[in-house]
Coordinates of C-alpha atoms in Angstrom, one line a residue:
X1 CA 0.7 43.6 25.0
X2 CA 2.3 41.4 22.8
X3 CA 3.2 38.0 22.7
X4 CA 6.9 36.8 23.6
X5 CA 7.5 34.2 21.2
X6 CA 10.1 31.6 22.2
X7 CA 11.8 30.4 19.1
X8 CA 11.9 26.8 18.1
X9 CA 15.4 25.0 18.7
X10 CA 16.4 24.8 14.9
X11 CA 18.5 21.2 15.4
X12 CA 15.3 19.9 17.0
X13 CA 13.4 20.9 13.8
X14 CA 16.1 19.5 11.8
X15 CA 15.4 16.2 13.2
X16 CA 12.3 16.5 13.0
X17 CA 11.5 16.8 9.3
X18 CA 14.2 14.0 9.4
X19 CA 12.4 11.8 11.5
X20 CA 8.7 12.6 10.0
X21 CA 10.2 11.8 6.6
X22 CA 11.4 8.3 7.1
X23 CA 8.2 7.7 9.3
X24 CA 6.2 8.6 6.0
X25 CA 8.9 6.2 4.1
X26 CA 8.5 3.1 6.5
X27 CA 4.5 3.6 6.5
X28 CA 4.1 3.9 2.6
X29 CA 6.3 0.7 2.3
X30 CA 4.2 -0.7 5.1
X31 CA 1.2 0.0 3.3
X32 CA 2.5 -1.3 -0.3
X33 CA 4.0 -4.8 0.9
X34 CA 0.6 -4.9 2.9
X35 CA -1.6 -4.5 -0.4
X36 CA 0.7 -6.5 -2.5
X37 CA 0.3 -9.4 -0.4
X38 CA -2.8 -9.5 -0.1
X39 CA -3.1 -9.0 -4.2
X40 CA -1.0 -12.1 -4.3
X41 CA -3.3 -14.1 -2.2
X42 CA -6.4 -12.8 -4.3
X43 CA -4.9 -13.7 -8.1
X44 CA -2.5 -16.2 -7.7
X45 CA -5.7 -18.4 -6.1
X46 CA -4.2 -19.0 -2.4
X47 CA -6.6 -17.4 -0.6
X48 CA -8.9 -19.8 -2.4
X49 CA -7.0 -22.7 -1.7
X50 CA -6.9 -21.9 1.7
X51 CA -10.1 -21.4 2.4
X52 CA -11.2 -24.5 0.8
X53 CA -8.8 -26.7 3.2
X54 CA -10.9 -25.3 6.6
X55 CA -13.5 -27.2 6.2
X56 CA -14.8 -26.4 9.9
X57 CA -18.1 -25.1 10.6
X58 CA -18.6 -21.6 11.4
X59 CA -17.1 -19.9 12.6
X60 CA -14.6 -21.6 13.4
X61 CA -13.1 -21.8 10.0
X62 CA -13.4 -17.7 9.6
X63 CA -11.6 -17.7 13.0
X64 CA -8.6 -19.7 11.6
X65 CA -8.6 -18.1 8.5
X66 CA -8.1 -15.0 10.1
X67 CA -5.2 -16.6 12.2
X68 CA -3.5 -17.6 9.7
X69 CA -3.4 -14.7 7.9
X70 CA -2.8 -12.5 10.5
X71 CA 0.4 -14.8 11.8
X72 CA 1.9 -15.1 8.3
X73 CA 1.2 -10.5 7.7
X74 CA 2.9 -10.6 11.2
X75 CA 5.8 -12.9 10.0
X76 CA 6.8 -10.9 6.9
X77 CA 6.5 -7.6 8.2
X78 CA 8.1 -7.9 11.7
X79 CA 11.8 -6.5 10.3
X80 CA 9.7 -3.4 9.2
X81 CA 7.8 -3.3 12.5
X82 CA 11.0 -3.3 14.7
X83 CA 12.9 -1.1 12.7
X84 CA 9.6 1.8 12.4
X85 CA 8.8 1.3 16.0
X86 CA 11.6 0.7 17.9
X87 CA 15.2 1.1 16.2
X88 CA 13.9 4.4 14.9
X89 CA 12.3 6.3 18.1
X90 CA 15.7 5.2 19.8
X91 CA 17.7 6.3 17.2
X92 CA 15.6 9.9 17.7
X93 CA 15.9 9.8 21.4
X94 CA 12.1 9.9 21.3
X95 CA 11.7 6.5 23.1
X96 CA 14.1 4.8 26.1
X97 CA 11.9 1.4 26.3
X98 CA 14.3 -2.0 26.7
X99 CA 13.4 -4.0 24.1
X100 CA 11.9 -6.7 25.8
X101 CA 9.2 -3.9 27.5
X102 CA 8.7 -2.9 23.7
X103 CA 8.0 -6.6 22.8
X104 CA 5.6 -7.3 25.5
X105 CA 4.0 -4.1 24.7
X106 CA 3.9 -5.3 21.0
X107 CA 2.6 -9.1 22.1
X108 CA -0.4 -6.9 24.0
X109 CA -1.5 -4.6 21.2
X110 CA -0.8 -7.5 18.8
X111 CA -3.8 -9.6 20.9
X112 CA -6.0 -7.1 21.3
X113 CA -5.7 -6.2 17.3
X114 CA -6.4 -10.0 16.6
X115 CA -9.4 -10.5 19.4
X116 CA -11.0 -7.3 18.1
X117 CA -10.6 -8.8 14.6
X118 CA -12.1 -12.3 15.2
X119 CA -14.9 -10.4 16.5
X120 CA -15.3 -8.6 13.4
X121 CA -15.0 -11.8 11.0
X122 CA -17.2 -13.3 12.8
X123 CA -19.9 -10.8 13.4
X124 CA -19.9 -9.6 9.3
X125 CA -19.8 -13.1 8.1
X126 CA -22.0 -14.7 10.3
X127 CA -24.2 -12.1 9.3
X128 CA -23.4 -12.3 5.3
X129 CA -25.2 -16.2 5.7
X130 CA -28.6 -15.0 7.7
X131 CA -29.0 -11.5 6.3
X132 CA -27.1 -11.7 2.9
X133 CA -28.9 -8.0 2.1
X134 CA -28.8 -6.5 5.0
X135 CA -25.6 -7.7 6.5
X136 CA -23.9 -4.3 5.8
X137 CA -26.6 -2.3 7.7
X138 CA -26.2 -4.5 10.7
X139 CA -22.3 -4.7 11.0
X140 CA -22.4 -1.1 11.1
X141 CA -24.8 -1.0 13.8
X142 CA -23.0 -3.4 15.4
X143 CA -19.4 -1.8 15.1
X144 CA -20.8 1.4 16.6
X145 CA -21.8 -0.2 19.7
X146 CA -18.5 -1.9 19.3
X147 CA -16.5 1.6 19.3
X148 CA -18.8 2.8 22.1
X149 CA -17.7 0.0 24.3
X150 CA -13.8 1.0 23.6
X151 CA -14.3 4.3 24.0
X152 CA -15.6 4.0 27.5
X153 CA -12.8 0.8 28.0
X154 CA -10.0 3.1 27.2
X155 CA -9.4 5.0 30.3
X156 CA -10.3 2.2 32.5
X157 CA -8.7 -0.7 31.0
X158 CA -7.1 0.0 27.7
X159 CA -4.7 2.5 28.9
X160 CA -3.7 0.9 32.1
X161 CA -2.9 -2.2 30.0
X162 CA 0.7 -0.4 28.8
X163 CA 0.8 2.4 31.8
X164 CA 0.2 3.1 35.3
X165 CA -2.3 5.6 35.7
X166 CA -2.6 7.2 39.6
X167 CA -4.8 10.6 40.2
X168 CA -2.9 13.9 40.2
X169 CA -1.1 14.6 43.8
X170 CA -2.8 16.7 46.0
X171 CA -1.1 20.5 46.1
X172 CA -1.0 23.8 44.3
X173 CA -1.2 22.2 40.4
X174 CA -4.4 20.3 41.5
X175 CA -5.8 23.2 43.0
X176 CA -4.7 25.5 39.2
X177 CA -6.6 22.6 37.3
X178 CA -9.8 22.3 39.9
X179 CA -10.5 26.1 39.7
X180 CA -10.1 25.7 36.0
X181 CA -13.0 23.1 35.7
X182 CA -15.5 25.4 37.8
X183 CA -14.7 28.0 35.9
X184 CA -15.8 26.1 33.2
X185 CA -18.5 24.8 34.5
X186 CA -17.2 21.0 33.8
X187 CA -17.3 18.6 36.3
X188 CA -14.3 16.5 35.3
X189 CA -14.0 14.2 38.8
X190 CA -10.3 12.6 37.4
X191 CA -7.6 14.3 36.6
X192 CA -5.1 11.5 36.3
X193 CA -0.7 11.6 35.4
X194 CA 0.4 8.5 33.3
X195 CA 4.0 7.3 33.4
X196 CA 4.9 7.9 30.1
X197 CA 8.9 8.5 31.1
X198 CA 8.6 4.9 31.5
X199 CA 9.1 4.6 27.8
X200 CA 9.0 7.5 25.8
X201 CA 11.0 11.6 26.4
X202 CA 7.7 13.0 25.0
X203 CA 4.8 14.8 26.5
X204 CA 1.2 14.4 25.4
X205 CA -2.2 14.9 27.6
X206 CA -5.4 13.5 26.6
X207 CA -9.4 13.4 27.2
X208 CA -10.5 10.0 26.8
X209 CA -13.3 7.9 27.4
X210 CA -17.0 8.8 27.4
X211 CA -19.9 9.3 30.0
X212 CA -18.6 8.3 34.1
X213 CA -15.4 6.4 32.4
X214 CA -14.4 10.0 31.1
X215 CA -11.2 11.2 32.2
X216 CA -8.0 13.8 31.9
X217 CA -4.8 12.0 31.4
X218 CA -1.6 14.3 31.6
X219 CA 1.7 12.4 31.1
X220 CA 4.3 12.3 34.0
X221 CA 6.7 14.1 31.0
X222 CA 4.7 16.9 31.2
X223 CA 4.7 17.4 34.5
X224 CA 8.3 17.2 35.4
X225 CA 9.2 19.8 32.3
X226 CA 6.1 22.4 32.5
X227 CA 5.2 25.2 34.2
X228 CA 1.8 24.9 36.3
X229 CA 0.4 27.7 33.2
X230 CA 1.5 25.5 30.7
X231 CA -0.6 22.8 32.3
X232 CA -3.3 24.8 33.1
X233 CA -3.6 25.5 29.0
X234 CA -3.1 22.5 28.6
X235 CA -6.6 21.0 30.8
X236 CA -8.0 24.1 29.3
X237 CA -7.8 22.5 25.6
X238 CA -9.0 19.3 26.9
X239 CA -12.1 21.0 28.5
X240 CA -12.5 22.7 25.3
X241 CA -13.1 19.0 23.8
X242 CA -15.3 18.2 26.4
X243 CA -17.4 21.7 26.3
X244 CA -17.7 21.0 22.6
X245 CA -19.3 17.4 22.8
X246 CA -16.2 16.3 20.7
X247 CA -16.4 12.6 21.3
X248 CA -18.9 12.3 20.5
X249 CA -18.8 14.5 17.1
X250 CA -16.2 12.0 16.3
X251 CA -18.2 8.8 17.0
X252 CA -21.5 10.1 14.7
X253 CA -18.7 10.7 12.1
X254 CA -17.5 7.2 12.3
X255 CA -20.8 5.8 12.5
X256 CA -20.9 7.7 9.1
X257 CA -17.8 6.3 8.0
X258 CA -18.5 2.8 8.9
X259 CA -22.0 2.7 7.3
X260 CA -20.2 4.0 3.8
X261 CA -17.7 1.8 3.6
X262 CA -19.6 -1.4 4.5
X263 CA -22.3 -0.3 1.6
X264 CA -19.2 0.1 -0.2
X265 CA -17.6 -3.5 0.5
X266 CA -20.9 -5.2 -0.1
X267 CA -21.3 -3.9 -3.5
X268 CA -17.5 -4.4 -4.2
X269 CA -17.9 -8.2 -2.9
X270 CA -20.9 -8.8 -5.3
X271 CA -18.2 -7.6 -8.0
X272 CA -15.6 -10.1 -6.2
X273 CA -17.6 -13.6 -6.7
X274 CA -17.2 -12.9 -10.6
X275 CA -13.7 -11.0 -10.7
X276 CA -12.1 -13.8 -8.2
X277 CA -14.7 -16.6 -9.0
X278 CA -16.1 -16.9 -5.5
X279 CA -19.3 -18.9 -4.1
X280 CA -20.8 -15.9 -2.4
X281 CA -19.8 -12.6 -1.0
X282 CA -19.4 -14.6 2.4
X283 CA -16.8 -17.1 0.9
X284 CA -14.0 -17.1 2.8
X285 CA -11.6 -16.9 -0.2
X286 CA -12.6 -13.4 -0.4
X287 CA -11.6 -12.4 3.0
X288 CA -8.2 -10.4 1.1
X289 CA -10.7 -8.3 -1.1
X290 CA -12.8 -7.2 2.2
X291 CA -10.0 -5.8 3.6
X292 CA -8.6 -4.3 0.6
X293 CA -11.8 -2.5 0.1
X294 CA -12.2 -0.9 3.5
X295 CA -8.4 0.1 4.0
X296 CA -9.4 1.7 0.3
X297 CA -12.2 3.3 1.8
X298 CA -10.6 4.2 4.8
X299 CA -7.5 5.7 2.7
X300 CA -9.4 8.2 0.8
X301 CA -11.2 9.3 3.2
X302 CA -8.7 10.2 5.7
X303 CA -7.5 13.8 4.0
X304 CA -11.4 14.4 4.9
X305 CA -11.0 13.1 8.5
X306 CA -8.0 14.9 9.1
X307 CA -9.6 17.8 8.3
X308 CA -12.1 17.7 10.4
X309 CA -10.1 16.8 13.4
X310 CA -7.5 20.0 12.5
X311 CA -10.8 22.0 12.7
X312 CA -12.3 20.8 16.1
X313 CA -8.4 21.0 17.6
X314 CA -8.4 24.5 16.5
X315 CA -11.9 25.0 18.3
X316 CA -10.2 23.2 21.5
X317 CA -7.3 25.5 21.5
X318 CA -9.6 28.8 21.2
X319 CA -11.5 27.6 24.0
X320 CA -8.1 26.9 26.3
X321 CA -7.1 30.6 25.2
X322 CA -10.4 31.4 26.4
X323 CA -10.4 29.5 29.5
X324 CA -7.3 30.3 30.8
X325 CA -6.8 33.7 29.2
X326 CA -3.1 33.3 29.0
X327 CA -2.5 33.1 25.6
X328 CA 1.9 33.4 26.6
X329 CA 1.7 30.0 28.7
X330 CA -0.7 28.4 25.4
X331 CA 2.7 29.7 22.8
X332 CA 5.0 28.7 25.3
X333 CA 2.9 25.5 25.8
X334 CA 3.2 24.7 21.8
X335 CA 6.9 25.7 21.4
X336 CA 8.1 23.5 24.1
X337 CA 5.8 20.5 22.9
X338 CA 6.7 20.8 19.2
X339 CA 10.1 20.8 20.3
X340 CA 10.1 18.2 22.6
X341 CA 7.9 15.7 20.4
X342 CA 9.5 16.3 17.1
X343 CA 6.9 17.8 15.6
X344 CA 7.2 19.5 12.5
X345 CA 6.2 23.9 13.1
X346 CA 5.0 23.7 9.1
X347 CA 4.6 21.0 7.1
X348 CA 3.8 20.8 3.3
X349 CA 0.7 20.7 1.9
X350 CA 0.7 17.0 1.2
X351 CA 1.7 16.4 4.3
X352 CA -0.5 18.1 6.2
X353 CA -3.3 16.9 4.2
X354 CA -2.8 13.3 4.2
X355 CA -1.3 12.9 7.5
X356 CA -1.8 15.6 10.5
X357 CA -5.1 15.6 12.5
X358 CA -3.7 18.5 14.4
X359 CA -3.3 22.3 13.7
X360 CA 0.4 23.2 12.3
X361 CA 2.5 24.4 15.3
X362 CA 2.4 28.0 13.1
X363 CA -1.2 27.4 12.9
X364 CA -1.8 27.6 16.8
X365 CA 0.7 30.6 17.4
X366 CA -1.2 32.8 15.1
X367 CA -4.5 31.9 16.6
X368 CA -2.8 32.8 20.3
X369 CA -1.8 36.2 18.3
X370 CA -5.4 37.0 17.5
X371 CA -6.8 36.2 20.9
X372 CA -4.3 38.8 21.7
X373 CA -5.3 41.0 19.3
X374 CA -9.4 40.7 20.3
X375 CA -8.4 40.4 23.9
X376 CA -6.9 43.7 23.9
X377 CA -10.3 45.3 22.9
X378 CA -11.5 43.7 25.5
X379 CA -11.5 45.1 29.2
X380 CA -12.3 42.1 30.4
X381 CA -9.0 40.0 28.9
X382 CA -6.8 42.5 28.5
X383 CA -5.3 42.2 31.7
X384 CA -5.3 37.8 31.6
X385 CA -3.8 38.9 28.1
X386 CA -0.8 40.5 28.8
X387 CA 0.1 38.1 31.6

């Protein structure tokens, strides 16, 4: 049987290329002003100069540097940050948070940002004085056990930092989802609703955390607006993710990525002490060039990341078709959520490749069609098929 496609609401797709492209705008002129300054700092011989006035120990003196720095980025690029974050989801209808909720949200992220960065100064530089060779090696070793600690925090304390997280109410929906996780065979004790109407109209679910902390979070937006199928498909991706040792997929790639581009920043720091005259690659003067280097690193290799994440969504949503074997509730699912979360159904190339971590929306309808089309060979799916 085939597949009743809604169609998307064309004014909704209007606004969404709309909205994507001065997204794109605001972070590219983010990102320039960002690197410009921090050329400025390197050449012009302030970051020098202000290193050379902390003349506290370590690391003390890496900790203020950092301070500084990161209060005088925050300064200059606050008008960019209120207008990108919160003047244009309102102007979009995608967000309904006052603005002093969006600023205490803003003061939280802001402090977790810097203390996970003073750990970071700290930790590499301390480490650039006692093992100036191996110092790279270590960090990343030390960063990975870093992101394995967040990972396991964010369900249990990240989250709940900026919303209430309470377990799913007992009734017909938990039952769905329950049955669902025996059928696959994944014993997923949480299933928790976040109150995301609080701020935002969009929907969004999510498997985070790794090991006991794991959990499924489903927001209160999808809830109120979809059907118990549409939910169902919806646990049934997040499963896939789970069945498919995702997370932790994702973490061996970043330990990857982390051990590259520390290599990477030690040799290009050698290069610093003669290009910007430093004493040592763990002079503070060339605290600008470290960062440069690994947003560099970071920038080139995202098309690459974001490839790999398109593929192991795509893996997630064949294992919710297979799951739930009702590939109409997974199109009707996608429709509604592209629509809802101005999501654009096909983006270009460019796009696509430098910034979506997801399958395109057209993408995920033609895998539901070829599910059909296997399913219907299939004695066993045809009937959950034509549902």
């Amino acid at each position: 049987m085939a597949l009743t496609k809604i169609a998307l609401d064309s004014a909704r797709q209007q606004k969404a290329q709309e909205y994507n492209k001065l997204s794109r705008r605001l972070l590219f002129l983010e990102l320039g002003i960002s690197i410009l300054l921090l050329l400025v700092l390197l050449f012009t011989g302030t970051s020098a100069m202000l290193a050379s006035l902390l003349t506290f120990p370590f690391p003390w003196a890496a900790s203020l540097y950092l301070l500084i720095l990161a209060l005088g980025f925050g300064v200059i690029m606050s008008p960019l940050s209120y207008y990108q974050d919160f003047v244009l989801p309102h102007r979009y209808g995608l967000s309904t948070q006052a603005l002093s909720h969006w600023l205490r949200d803003r003061a939280k992220a802001s402090a977790l940002g810097l203390l996970l960065g003073l750990c970071l100064v700290i930790i590499i530089y301390g480490l650039m004085e006692y093992l100036p060779t191996l110092w790279w090696l270590v960090s990343t070793l030390t960063m990975i056990l870093l992101s394995l600690l967040l990972t396991w925090l964010t369900p249990t304390f990240l989250i709940p930092l900026f919303f209430k997280l309470k377990p799913l109410d007992e009734g017909e929906l938990k039952g769905k989802l329950l049955n669902l996780t025996k059928r696959a065979r994944v014993n997923i004790k949480n299933v928790l609703t976040m109150n995301l109407s609080s701020k935002a109209t969009t929907a969004n679910a999510m498997l985070s955390g790794w090991g006991k902390s794991r959990r499924v979070i489903i927001s209160d937006t999808l809830l109120q607006g979809y059907s118990h199928d549409e939910i169902e498909a919806t646990l049934a991706h997040e499963l896939g993710h789970h069945l498919h040792h995702d997370i932790a997929k994702l973490m061996a790639i970043q330990a990857v990525i982390f051990l590259l581009a520390l290599y990477l920043t030690n040799l290009a720091l050698k290069a610093g002490v003669v290009l910007f005259s430093l004493q040592g690659i763990n002079d503070l003067a060339g605290l600008p060039w470290l960062i440069l280097v690994l947003a560099g690193f970071i920038l080139i290799s995202q098309p690459l990341l974001n490839w790999y994440h398109r593929r192991i969504e795509l893996a997630a949503d064949k294992a919710a078709l297979e799951l739930s074997n009702n590939p109409q509730a997974f199109v009707d699912l996608m429709t509604k959520l592209t629509d809802q979360n101005l999501s654009e159904a096909e983006p270009s190339k460019w796009v696509k490749l430098l910034f979506y971590d997801h399958p395109t929306y057209n993408e995920r309808i033609k895998l539901a069609h070829d599910y059909v089309v296997i399913a219907s060979r299939s004695p066993e799916r045809s009937e959950g098929a034509a549902k």
